[in-house]
Amino acid sequence: MRVPLSWLREYVDLPAGETGRDVAAKLVDAGLEVETVEQLGGGLKGPLVVGQVLTIEELEGFRKPIRFCTVDVGQANGTGEPQEIVCGARNFAVGDKVVVVLPGAVLPGDFAIAARKTYGRTSHGMICSGDELGMGDDGTHGIIVLPHEHEVGTDAIELLQLVDEVLDIDITPDRGYCMSMRGVAREAATAYGLPLRDPALLDVPQPNSYGYPVKVDDPAGCDRFTARTVTGLDPDARSPIWLTRRLQKAGMRPISLAVDITNYVMLELGQPLHAYDRSSVEGTIGVRRAEQGEKFTTLDGVKRTLDAEDLVITDNSGPIGLAGVMGGANTEIADSVTDPETGQVTGTTDVVIEAAHFDSVSISRTARRLKLSSEASKRFERGVDPQAAAAAAQRTVDLLVLLAGGTAEAGVTEVIAPGAPRTIAMPADHPDRVAGMEYGRETVVRRLQEIGCDVYGQDELVVTVPSWRPDLAAPNDLAEEVIRLEGYGNLPSTLPQVPSGRGLTARQQLHRRVGRALAGAGYVEALSYPFIGEGVFDQLQLPAHDVARQVVKLVNPISDEEPALRTTLLPGLLGALRRNDSRGSHDLALFETGSVFRAAARPGVAVRLPVDRRPTDEEIATLNAALPAQPRYAAVVLAGAREQAGWWGKGRPADWADAVQAARALAVEAGTELVVRQGQYGPWHPGRCAELVVTLGGVEQVIGHAGELHPRVVKAMGLPARTSAMEIDLDRLAAAGGEALQAPRISSFPVATQDVALIVDASVPASSVEAALRKGAGELLESLRLFDVFTGEQVGEGKKSLAYALRFRAADRTLTAEESTAARDAAVALAGERTGAVLRGA
């Protein structure tokens, strides 16, 4: 809402020295969001005067039409002689009154005016357009042509009200009454403690039986409809300068006198209005719901298909307006047309004024469904004062009579649905308890009366809410009004008392350790949206029956291309990797931890929780049961170089082993043992894919995969060659490790190292050999590491050599060579028994 300060002063006697910034500060303290204070005419300097065009000479030989004009500016130029000006505009003629800026003046934008030679003539000034003066769009995109009654030489800066301040206020949905000068003036009057001259306080004639006939079939959608008729309008009448300037300052474009008046009254009182050409209205005006599929052409010339929930204004021919949103093209106010032969001006002479109150929810649904937001719908959606309809209609009638020479018919139509004022019961000390400070009953009553409430009672107040405040519905709403008017800055600051002994949960601690471990290993965290399209599962080569394809779909997704909640972190991470690679970052290591969403076999139905009390434990449990499972996962993706080449070495590319090592690092943070063995799943290369296994409840469970992605996946998703990835279920990894992370036991005795090289069949997984060695070595084994894999003629065809370093240590003594050798031999023996391994060279 744009609020010109000069207009605001008509309703509140603001102190003379108050600037726009001063007023903005007061309104901000009162709870309004003033975004900017625009200085109109800043830097503007005259002389800028009214002139009359005396002669026009068309200059030939130029690429565009150029005119050399002489203009009478009176004594403004100091000589009284006509001013010679070169101008390219075509929308004025000899005898027209125009706005002239003379040499020595400065226009907005620090544009200094001086005499200069152009197009072979010397131009002593400019004939101005609205854009050049910072006035905004007047619909002509040309020179300002003034009414003939303005005298030559008149100061145009004052005439056109070029110097002003405009407050741009962002109106929140609960403060719809402030989408009017009346509402902002009320807030300003309260903030300054000054009286308000309410523009809605007009003498309005009582409704009678001979007004224009109106029938309301849906009183729930339209509880008030006022109709007034004005006849004998002058079709050639134009909006006066003061009216067009106020519209322009408020951000609206002048159109025609009748339309400008309805827009002006809407800005002034907050009540949207519509004017119908009476000659185009057939019979009784009605209000009803549209028929499903009914067609209607709005003022913008678009033919729209209506829904059964839409509220329409009708006559005997059908819809003539979309209630609260936009009027119809079939009853539009006709533009004035001048007959070139007779000079007679024709156009709309009789109008029917509509001032109605519509249901905010109905208007909001219609505007959103049709994607047709208008100044009227914005106000009805936020709530319009129903009591202002009659005053708005009367104000419109008065202006039409005054400015267009019309005659107001005596008939007044007002259809009103029965209703009672809204009342709220509230303890007098309720604002005190909400704010945590004492206001006292007198302050509470005074502040509520300032916003228009009627207050009765002592300890228990009965508050009658004013008609322009539909947002006040509960005691807390009234408490908020008291608190904001007393000043949010006066509220006491009290730090909450934090109970001791409560820190992060074990789950939260693990998530932080995981993030730190991956960041320390060189990975960069990338957060992605939790939404995916189902087509990504085909790109990831997931089988049709895969559980990851069972998605939870959103009813109102942000994007129709990604309507489902993710069941894996890989699409988002791989998308981030692809974008970074396409922008020149080729050496990438990204990670993400976050929830994935698993659809239940039979989806539950969510209950609607109450808002007037705390939900019961049973209600919360029912709601939680309807939600999808949301385990927390961790994933990494790698591409390019893992170690950069330089003077220190050749470097190496990222590969599947790095992805596996990332999983091992997370297992260490969870305090559990991760079994890594060959696997095959979805997007991973079948020969370079590892299953990540833990033991839960004595049963091995696969909780993730790691390795190099399949070439088909890489091609389908546009990824760099040899991209690797890992994804693991953090919740199950944590469950395998237990709640408490066990610190390692440190022995002061020396370690005994034994290396063994075992030859096994090439098909035997290294993880199986490692498991057998661990089992056979017993309690003395401290660690086991595979440090070499060899294939070749020396070990035989179809064989491979696996070399392990075994570290033995006792907690209470130094091991003898015999003890460590015996433990090694036991490990080798069990490996031979389980996997067929034999010592190399034996």
PDB file of N, CA and C in Angstrom, residues 9-95:
ATOM      1  N   ARG A   9      -2.332  13.568   5.501  1.00  0.00           N
ATOM      2  CA  ARG A   9      -2.555  14.732   6.357  1.00  0.00           C
ATOM      3  C   ARG A   9      -3.997  15.231   6.291  1.00  0.00           C
ATOM      4  N   GLU A  10      -4.775  14.827   5.290  1.00  0.00           N
ATOM      5  CA  GLU A  10      -6.171  15.239   5.220  1.00  0.00           C
ATOM      6  C   GLU A  10      -7.007  14.628   6.337  1.00  0.00           C
ATOM      7  N   TYR A  11      -6.560  13.510   6.878  1.00  0.00           N
ATOM      8  CA  TYR A  11      -7.353  12.801   7.885  1.00  0.00           C
ATOM      9  C   TYR A  11      -6.760  12.914   9.292  1.00  0.00           C
ATOM     10  N   VAL A  12      -5.480  13.254   9.390  1.00  0.00           N
ATOM     11  CA  VAL A  12      -4.817  13.395  10.687  1.00  0.00           C
ATOM     12  C   VAL A  12      -3.965  14.659  10.649  1.00  0.00           C
ATOM     13  N   ASP A  13      -4.092  15.519  11.645  1.00  0.00           N
ATOM     14  CA  ASP A  13      -3.308  16.754  11.706  1.00  0.00           C
ATOM     15  C   ASP A  13      -1.916  16.438  12.245  1.00  0.00           C
ATOM     16  N   LEU A  14      -1.094  15.838  11.399  1.00  0.00           N
ATOM     17  CA  LEU A  14       0.265  15.513  11.804  1.00  0.00           C
ATOM     18  C   LEU A  14       1.045  16.792  12.072  1.00  0.00           C
ATOM     19  N   PRO A  15       2.012  16.740  13.002  1.00  0.00           N
ATOM     20  CA  PRO A  15       2.833  17.931  13.250  1.00  0.00           C
ATOM     21  C   PRO A  15       3.458  18.440  11.961  1.00  0.00           C
ATOM     22  N   ALA A  16       3.534  19.757  11.812  1.00  0.00           N
ATOM     23  CA  ALA A  16       3.982  20.362  10.556  1.00  0.00           C
ATOM     24  C   ALA A  16       5.386  19.932  10.179  1.00  0.00           C
ATOM     25  N   GLY A  17       6.245  19.725  11.138  1.00  0.00           N
ATOM     26  CA  GLY A  17       7.632  19.383  10.829  1.00  0.00           C
ATOM     27  C   GLY A  17       7.887  17.908  10.616  1.00  0.00           C
ATOM     28  N   GLU A  18       6.864  17.093  10.724  1.00  0.00           N
ATOM     29  CA  GLU A  18       7.058  15.645  10.590  1.00  0.00           C
ATOM     30  C   GLU A  18       7.358  15.275   9.148  1.00  0.00           C
ATOM     31  N   THR A  19       8.440  14.553   8.947  1.00  0.00           N
ATOM     32  CA  THR A  19       8.791  14.057   7.618  1.00  0.00           C
ATOM     33  C   THR A  19       8.221  12.658   7.413  1.00  0.00           C
ATOM     34  N   GLY A  20       8.361  12.160   6.189  1.00  0.00           N
ATOM     35  CA  GLY A  20       7.895  10.802   5.908  1.00  0.00           C
ATOM     36  C   GLY A  20       8.610   9.771   6.749  1.00  0.00           C
ATOM     37  N   ARG A  21       9.898   9.976   7.005  1.00  0.00           N
ATOM     38  CA  ARG A  21      10.651   9.030   7.837  1.00  0.00           C
ATOM     39  C   ARG A  21      10.175   9.058   9.283  1.00  0.00           C
ATOM     40  N   ASP A  22       9.811  10.236   9.770  1.00  0.00           N
ATOM     41  CA  ASP A  22       9.278  10.328  11.137  1.00  0.00           C
ATOM     42  C   ASP A  22       7.966   9.555  11.261  1.00  0.00           C
ATOM     43  N   VAL A  23       7.084   9.749  10.279  1.00  0.00           N
ATOM     44  CA  VAL A  23       5.805   9.040  10.300  1.00  0.00           C
ATOM     45  C   VAL A  23       6.037   7.538  10.157  1.00  0.00           C
ATOM     46  N   ALA A  24       6.974   7.158   9.286  1.00  0.00           N
ATOM     47  CA  ALA A  24       7.273   5.737   9.107  1.00  0.00           C
ATOM     48  C   ALA A  24       7.746   5.117  10.409  1.00  0.00           C
ATOM     49  N   ALA A  25       8.585   5.821  11.162  1.00  0.00           N
ATOM     50  CA  ALA A  25       9.076   5.280  12.437  1.00  0.00           C
ATOM     51  C   ALA A  25       7.925   5.063  13.414  1.00  0.00           C
ATOM     52  N   LYS A  26       6.976   6.003  13.449  1.00  0.00           N
ATOM     53  CA  LYS A  26       5.817   5.840  14.330  1.00  0.00           C
ATOM     54  C   LYS A  26       4.971   4.638  13.917  1.00  0.00           C
ATOM     55  N   LEU A  27       4.766   4.478  12.605  1.00  0.00           N
ATOM     56  CA  LEU A  27       3.953   3.359  12.138  1.00  0.00           C
ATOM     57  C   LEU A  27       4.649   2.026  12.368  1.00  0.00           C
ATOM     58  N   VAL A  28       5.967   2.008  12.233  1.00  0.00           N
ATOM     59  CA  VAL A  28       6.706   0.769  12.514  1.00  0.00           C
ATOM     60  C   VAL A  28       6.565   0.389  13.979  1.00  0.00           C
ATOM     61  N   ASP A  29       6.648   1.381  14.868  1.00  0.00           N
ATOM     62  CA  ASP A  29       6.454   1.105  16.298  1.00  0.00           C
ATOM     63  C   ASP A  29       5.053   0.559  16.567  1.00  0.00           C
ATOM     64  N   ALA A  30       4.084   0.960  15.724  1.00  0.00           N
ATOM     65  CA  ALA A  30       2.711   0.484  15.895  1.00  0.00           C
ATOM     66  C   ALA A  30       2.474  -0.870  15.245  1.00  0.00           C
ATOM     67  N   GLY A  31       3.505  -1.431  14.588  1.00  0.00           N
ATOM     68  CA  GLY A  31       3.377  -2.784  14.050  1.00  0.00           C
ATOM     69  C   GLY A  31       3.214  -2.875  12.557  1.00  0.00           C
ATOM     70  N   LEU A  32       3.252  -1.736  11.827  1.00  0.00           N
ATOM     71  CA  LEU A  32       3.163  -1.785  10.372  1.00  0.00           C
ATOM     72  C   LEU A  32       4.566  -1.911   9.779  1.00  0.00           C
ATOM     73  N   GLU A  33       4.658  -2.580   8.641  1.00  0.00           N
ATOM     74  CA  GLU A  33       5.952  -2.789   7.989  1.00  0.00           C
ATOM     75  C   GLU A  33       6.123  -1.759   6.876  1.00  0.00           C
ATOM     76  N   VAL A  34       6.757  -0.641   7.198  1.00  0.00           N
ATOM     77  CA  VAL A  34       7.039   0.392   6.203  1.00  0.00           C
ATOM     78  C   VAL A  34       8.361   0.034   5.532  1.00  0.00           C
ATOM     79  N   GLU A  35       8.285  -0.323   4.255  1.00  0.00           N
ATOM     80  CA  GLU A  35       9.482  -0.788   3.561  1.00  0.00           C
ATOM     81  C   GLU A  35      10.358   0.362   3.091  1.00  0.00           C
ATOM     82  N   THR A  36       9.767   1.373   2.458  1.00  0.00           N
ATOM     83  CA  THR A  36      10.548   2.503   1.963  1.00  0.00           C
ATOM     84  C   THR A  36       9.755   3.789   2.141  1.00  0.00           C
ATOM     85  N   VAL A  37      10.468   4.898   2.138  1.00  0.00           N
ATOM     86  CA  VAL A  37       9.863   6.222   2.082  1.00  0.00           C
ATOM     87  C   VAL A  37      10.418   6.886   0.828  1.00  0.00           C
ATOM     88  N   GLU A  38       9.575   7.041  -0.187  1.00  0.00           N
ATOM     89  CA  GLU A  38      10.014   7.569  -1.474  1.00  0.00           C
ATOM     90  C   GLU A  38       9.863   9.086  -1.503  1.00  0.00           C
ATOM     91  N   GLN A  39      10.930   9.767  -1.899  1.00  0.00           N
ATOM     92  CA  GLN A  39      10.916  11.219  -1.993  1.00  0.00           C
ATOM     93  C   GLN A  39      10.558  11.601  -3.429  1.00  0.00           C
ATOM     94  N   LEU A  40       9.320  12.025  -3.662  1.00  0.00           N
ATOM     95  CA  LEU A  40       8.911  12.461  -4.993  1.00  0.00           C
ATOM     96  C   LEU A  40       9.390  13.900  -5.205  1.00  0.00           C
ATOM     97  N   GLY A  41       9.893  14.148  -6.390  1.00  0.00           N
ATOM     98  CA  GLY A  41      10.359  15.492  -6.703  1.00  0.00           C
ATOM     99  C   GLY A  41      11.675  15.848  -6.067  1.00  0.00           C
ATOM    100  N   GLY A  42      12.410  14.842  -5.592  1.00  0.00           N
ATOM    101  CA  GLY A  42      13.699  15.113  -4.983  1.00  0.00           C
ATOM    102  C   GLY A  42      14.662  15.700  -6.007  1.00  0.00           C
ATOM    103  N   GLY A  43      15.251  16.846  -5.705  1.00  0.00           N
ATOM    104  CA  GLY A  43      16.169  17.496  -6.630  1.00  0.00           C
ATOM    105  C   GLY A  43      15.485  18.315  -7.712  1.00  0.00           C
ATOM    106  N   LEU A  44      14.142  18.330  -7.722  1.00  0.00           N
ATOM    107  CA  LEU A  44      13.419  19.097  -8.743  1.00  0.00           C
ATOM    108  C   LEU A  44      13.538  20.590  -8.444  1.00  0.00           C
ATOM    109  N   LYS A  45      13.849  21.368  -9.494  1.00  0.00           N
ATOM    110  CA  LYS A  45      14.019  22.811  -9.344  1.00  0.00           C
ATOM    111  C   LYS A  45      13.421  23.511 -10.557  1.00  0.00           C
ATOM    112  N   GLY A  46      12.636  24.572 -10.320  1.00  0.00           N
ATOM    113  CA  GLY A  46      12.017  25.299 -11.416  1.00  0.00           C
ATOM    114  C   GLY A  46      12.975  26.245 -12.107  1.00  0.00           C
ATOM    115  N   PRO A  47      12.498  27.002 -13.091  1.00  0.00           N
ATOM    116  CA  PRO A  47      11.080  27.233 -13.400  1.00  0.00           C
ATOM    117  C   PRO A  47      10.439  26.107 -14.219  1.00  0.00           C
ATOM    118  N   LEU A  48       9.258  25.669 -13.722  1.00  0.00           N
ATOM    119  CA  LEU A  48       8.422  24.679 -14.404  1.00  0.00           C
ATOM    120  C   LEU A  48       7.015  25.253 -14.389  1.00  0.00           C
ATOM    121  N   VAL A  49       6.490  25.596 -15.555  1.00  0.00           N
ATOM    122  CA  VAL A  49       5.266  26.392 -15.594  1.00  0.00           C
ATOM    123  C   VAL A  49       4.280  25.848 -16.618  1.00  0.00           C
ATOM    124  N   VAL A  50       3.057  26.380 -16.548  1.00  0.00           N
ATOM    125  CA  VAL A  50       2.031  26.084 -17.551  1.00  0.00           C
ATOM    126  C   VAL A  50       2.263  26.989 -18.761  1.00  0.00           C
ATOM    127  N   GLY A  51       2.259  26.393 -19.944  1.00  0.00           N
ATOM    128  CA  GLY A  51       2.410  27.158 -21.179  1.00  0.00           C
ATOM    129  C   GLY A  51       1.303  26.819 -22.154  1.00  0.00           C
ATOM    130  N   GLN A  52       1.111  27.713 -23.127  1.00  0.00           N
ATOM    131  CA  GLN A  52       0.118  27.469 -24.164  1.00  0.00           C
ATOM    132  C   GLN A  52       0.816  27.488 -25.522  1.00  0.00           C
ATOM    133  N   VAL A  53       0.546  26.420 -26.301  1.00  0.00           N
ATOM    134  CA  VAL A  53       1.182  26.282 -27.608  1.00  0.00           C
ATOM    135  C   VAL A  53       0.586  27.305 -28.567  1.00  0.00           C
ATOM    136  N   LEU A  54       1.478  28.149 -29.158  1.00  0.00           N
ATOM    137  CA  LEU A  54       1.026  29.189 -30.089  1.00  0.00           C
ATOM    138  C   LEU A  54       1.138  28.727 -31.537  1.00  0.00           C
ATOM    139  N   THR A  55       2.313  28.156 -31.873  1.00  0.00           N
ATOM    140  CA  THR A  55       2.521  27.696 -33.257  1.00  0.00           C
ATOM    141  C   THR A  55       3.277  26.378 -33.237  1.00  0.00           C
ATOM    142  N   ILE A  56       3.103  25.602 -34.318  1.00  0.00           N
ATOM    143  CA  ILE A  56       3.823  24.343 -34.493  1.00  0.00           C
ATOM    144  C   ILE A  56       4.316  24.290 -35.936  1.00  0.00           C
ATOM    145  N   GLU A  57       5.626  24.125 -36.110  1.00  0.00           N
ATOM    146  CA  GLU A  57       6.222  23.982 -37.434  1.00  0.00           C
ATOM    147  C   GLU A  57       6.817  22.581 -37.545  1.00  0.00           C
ATOM    148  N   GLU A  58       6.405  21.849 -38.565  1.00  0.00           N
ATOM    149  CA  GLU A  58       6.928  20.507 -38.793  1.00  0.00           C
ATOM    150  C   GLU A  58       8.279  20.604 -39.497  1.00  0.00           C
ATOM    151  N   LEU A  59       9.311  20.025 -38.901  1.00  0.00           N
ATOM    152  CA  LEU A  59      10.653  20.045 -39.484  1.00  0.00           C
ATOM    153  C   LEU A  59      10.847  18.810 -40.339  1.00  0.00           C
ATOM    154  N   GLU A  60      11.308  18.995 -41.541  1.00  0.00           N
ATOM    155  CA  GLU A  60      11.475  17.897 -42.483  1.00  0.00           C
ATOM    156  C   GLU A  60      12.943  17.469 -42.552  1.00  0.00           C
ATOM    157  N   GLY A  61      13.164  16.260 -43.114  1.00  0.00           N
ATOM    158  CA  GLY A  61      14.512  15.775 -43.374  1.00  0.00           C
ATOM    159  C   GLY A  61      15.138  15.002 -42.232  1.00  0.00           C
ATOM    160  N   PHE A  62      14.341  14.618 -41.268  1.00  0.00           N
ATOM    161  CA  PHE A  62      14.868  13.851 -40.137  1.00  0.00           C
ATOM    162  C   PHE A  62      14.199  12.475 -40.095  1.00  0.00           C
ATOM    163  N   ARG A  63      14.873  11.536 -39.416  1.00  0.00           N
ATOM    164  CA  ARG A  63      14.375  10.151 -39.399  1.00  0.00           C
ATOM    165  C   ARG A  63      13.089  10.005 -38.595  1.00  0.00           C
ATOM    166  N   LYS A  64      12.817  10.928 -37.707  1.00  0.00           N
ATOM    167  CA  LYS A  64      11.571  10.861 -36.936  1.00  0.00           C
ATOM    168  C   LYS A  64      10.906  12.230 -36.973  1.00  0.00           C
ATOM    169  N   PRO A  65       9.601  12.289 -36.744  1.00  0.00           N
ATOM    170  CA  PRO A  65       8.905  13.583 -36.795  1.00  0.00           C
ATOM    171  C   PRO A  65       9.430  14.523 -35.703  1.00  0.00           C
ATOM    172  N   ILE A  66       9.762  15.729 -36.094  1.00  0.00           N
ATOM    173  CA  ILE A  66      10.245  16.747 -35.170  1.00  0.00           C
ATOM    174  C   ILE A  66       9.423  18.010 -35.396  1.00  0.00           C
ATOM    175  N   ARG A  67       9.066  18.682 -34.276  1.00  0.00           N
ATOM    176  CA  ARG A  67       8.246  19.885 -34.373  1.00  0.00           C
ATOM    177  C   ARG A  67       8.959  21.049 -33.661  1.00  0.00           C
ATOM    178  N   PHE A  68       8.905  22.186 -34.303  1.00  0.00           N
ATOM    179  CA  PHE A  68       9.449  23.409 -33.708  1.00  0.00           C
ATOM    180  C   PHE A  68       8.267  24.255 -33.258  1.00  0.00           C
ATOM    181  N   CYS A  69       8.183  24.499 -31.946  1.00  0.00           N
ATOM    182  CA  CYS A  69       7.003  25.125 -31.366  1.00  0.00           C
ATOM    183  C   CYS A  69       7.362  26.462 -30.723  1.00  0.00           C
ATOM    184  N   THR A  70       6.386  27.343 -30.713  1.00  0.00           N
ATOM    185  CA  THR A  70       6.479  28.540 -29.874  1.00  0.00           C
ATOM    186  C   THR A  70       5.388  28.425 -28.813  1.00  0.00           C
ATOM    187  N   VAL A  71       5.774  28.721 -27.569  1.00  0.00           N
ATOM    188  CA  VAL A  71       4.882  28.497 -26.432  1.00  0.00           C
ATOM    189  C   VAL A  71       4.839  29.756 -25.580  1.00  0.00           C
ATOM    190  N   ASP A  72       3.651  30.168 -25.241  1.00  0.00           N
ATOM    191  CA  ASP A  72       3.461  31.316 -24.355  1.00  0.00           C
ATOM    192  C   ASP A  72       3.605  30.844 -22.914  1.00  0.00           C
ATOM    193  N   VAL A  73       4.602  31.366 -22.198  1.00  0.00           N
ATOM    194  CA  VAL A  73       4.821  31.002 -20.788  1.00  0.00           C
ATOM    195  C   VAL A  73       4.631  32.209 -19.882  1.00  0.00           C
ATOM    196  N   GLY A  74       3.991  33.250 -20.393  1.00  0.00           N
ATOM    197  CA  GLY A  74       3.764  34.446 -19.586  1.00  0.00           C
ATOM    198  C   GLY A  74       5.066  35.142 -19.241  1.00  0.00           C
ATOM    199  N   GLN A  75       5.182  35.572 -17.996  1.00  0.00           N
ATOM    200  CA  GLN A  75       6.382  36.272 -17.537  1.00  0.00           C
ATOM    201  C   GLN A  75       7.395  35.315 -16.900  1.00  0.00           C
ATOM    202  N   ALA A  76       7.169  33.976 -17.022  1.00  0.00           N
ATOM    203  CA  ALA A  76       8.071  33.023 -16.371  1.00  0.00           C
ATOM    204  C   ALA A  76       9.474  33.070 -16.935  1.00  0.00           C
ATOM    205  N   ASN A  77       9.634  33.484 -18.218  1.00  0.00           N
ATOM    206  CA  ASN A  77      10.965  33.544 -18.823  1.00  0.00           C
ATOM    207  C   ASN A  77      11.610  34.916 -18.663  1.00  0.00           C
ATOM    208  N   GLY A  78      10.908  35.837 -17.972  1.00  0.00           N
ATOM    209  CA  GLY A  78      11.476  37.158 -17.707  1.00  0.00           C
ATOM    210  C   GLY A  78      11.283  38.155 -18.809  1.00  0.00           C
ATOM    211  N   THR A  79      10.798  37.737 -19.973  1.00  0.00           N
ATOM    212  CA  THR A  79      10.641  38.653 -21.111  1.00  0.00           C
ATOM    213  C   THR A  79       9.198  38.765 -21.562  1.00  0.00           C
ATOM    214  N   GLY A  80       8.409  37.742 -21.305  1.00  0.00           N
ATOM    215  CA  GLY A  80       7.049  37.730 -21.806  1.00  0.00           C
ATOM    216  C   GLY A  80       6.948  37.316 -23.247  1.00  0.00           C
ATOM    217  N   GLU A  81       8.111  37.085 -23.907  1.00  0.00           N
ATOM    218  CA  GLU A  81       8.107  36.656 -25.291  1.00  0.00           C
ATOM    219  C   GLU A  81       7.828  35.155 -25.387  1.00  0.00           C
ATOM    220  N   PRO A  82       7.269  34.674 -26.527  1.00  0.00           N
ATOM    221  CA  PRO A  82       7.061  33.224 -26.692  1.00  0.00           C
ATOM    222  C   PRO A  82       8.378  32.450 -26.590  1.00  0.00           C
ATOM    223  N   GLN A  83       8.304  31.288 -26.008  1.00  0.00           N
ATOM    224  CA  GLN A  83       9.485  30.437 -25.840  1.00  0.00           C
ATOM    225  C   GLN A  83       9.577  29.474 -27.023  1.00  0.00           C
ATOM    226  N   GLU A  84      10.768  29.396 -27.656  1.00  0.00           N
ATOM    227  CA  GLU A  84      10.978  28.495 -28.786  1.00  0.00           C
ATOM    228  C   GLU A  84      11.486  27.149 -28.270  1.00  0.00           C
ATOM    229  N   ILE A  85      10.790  26.077 -28.630  1.00  0.00           N
ATOM    230  CA  ILE A  85      11.101  24.739 -28.095  1.00  0.00           C
ATOM    231  C   ILE A  85      10.971  23.714 -29.214  1.00  0.00           C
ATOM    232  N   VAL A  86      11.955  22.819 -29.305  1.00  0.00           N
ATOM    233  CA  VAL A  86      11.908  21.689 -30.227  1.00  0.00           C
ATOM    234  C   VAL A  86      11.349  20.484 -29.472  1.00  0.00           C
ATOM    235  N   CYS A  87      10.371  19.796 -30.085  1.00  0.00           N
ATOM    236  CA  CYS A  87       9.715  18.659 -29.401  1.00  0.00           C
ATOM    237  C   CYS A  87       9.379  17.582 -30.428  1.00  0.00           C
ATOM    238  N   GLY A  88       9.497  16.318 -30.030  1.00  0.00           N
ATOM    239  CA  GLY A  88       9.203  15.207 -30.923  1.00  0.00           C
ATOM    240  C   GLY A  88       7.851  14.577 -30.685  1.00  0.00           C
ATOM    241  N   ALA A  89       7.131  14.994 -29.639  1.00  0.00           N
ATOM    242  CA  ALA A  89       5.832  14.384 -29.336  1.00  0.00           C
ATOM    243  C   ALA A  89       4.766  14.872 -30.311  1.00  0.00           C
ATOM    244  N   ARG A  90       3.713  14.060 -30.476  1.00  0.00           N
ATOM    245  CA  ARG A  90       2.669  14.375 -31.460  1.00  0.00           C
ATOM    246  C   ARG A  90       1.278  14.519 -30.840  1.00  0.00           C
ATOM    247  N   ASN A  91       1.162  14.356 -29.514  1.00  0.00           N
ATOM    248  CA  ASN A  91      -0.182  14.291 -28.922  1.00  0.00           C
ATOM    249  C   ASN A  91      -0.684  15.643 -28.417  1.00  0.00           C
ATOM    250  N   PHE A  92      -0.201  16.747 -28.978  1.00  0.00           N
ATOM    251  CA  PHE A  92      -0.731  18.058 -28.608  1.00  0.00           C
ATOM    252  C   PHE A  92      -0.860  18.901 -29.869  1.00  0.00           C
ATOM    253  N   ALA A  93      -1.664  19.953 -29.753  1.00  0.00           N
ATOM    254  CA  ALA A  93      -1.940  20.800 -30.921  1.00  0.00           C
ATOM    255  C   ALA A  93      -1.877  22.264 -30.508  1.00  0.00           C
ATOM    256  N   VAL A  94      -1.973  23.141 -31.501  1.00  0.00           N
ATOM    257  CA  VAL A  94      -1.976  24.583 -31.233  1.00  0.00           C
ATOM    258  C   VAL A  94      -3.160  24.918 -30.326  1.00  0.00           C
ATOM    259  N   GLY A  95      -2.887  25.707 -29.304  1.00  0.00           N
ATOM    260  CA  GLY A  95      -3.918  26.102 -28.351  1.00  0.00           C
ATOM    261  C   GLY A  95      -3.935  25.269 -27.088  1.00  0.00           C
TER     262      GLY A  95
END
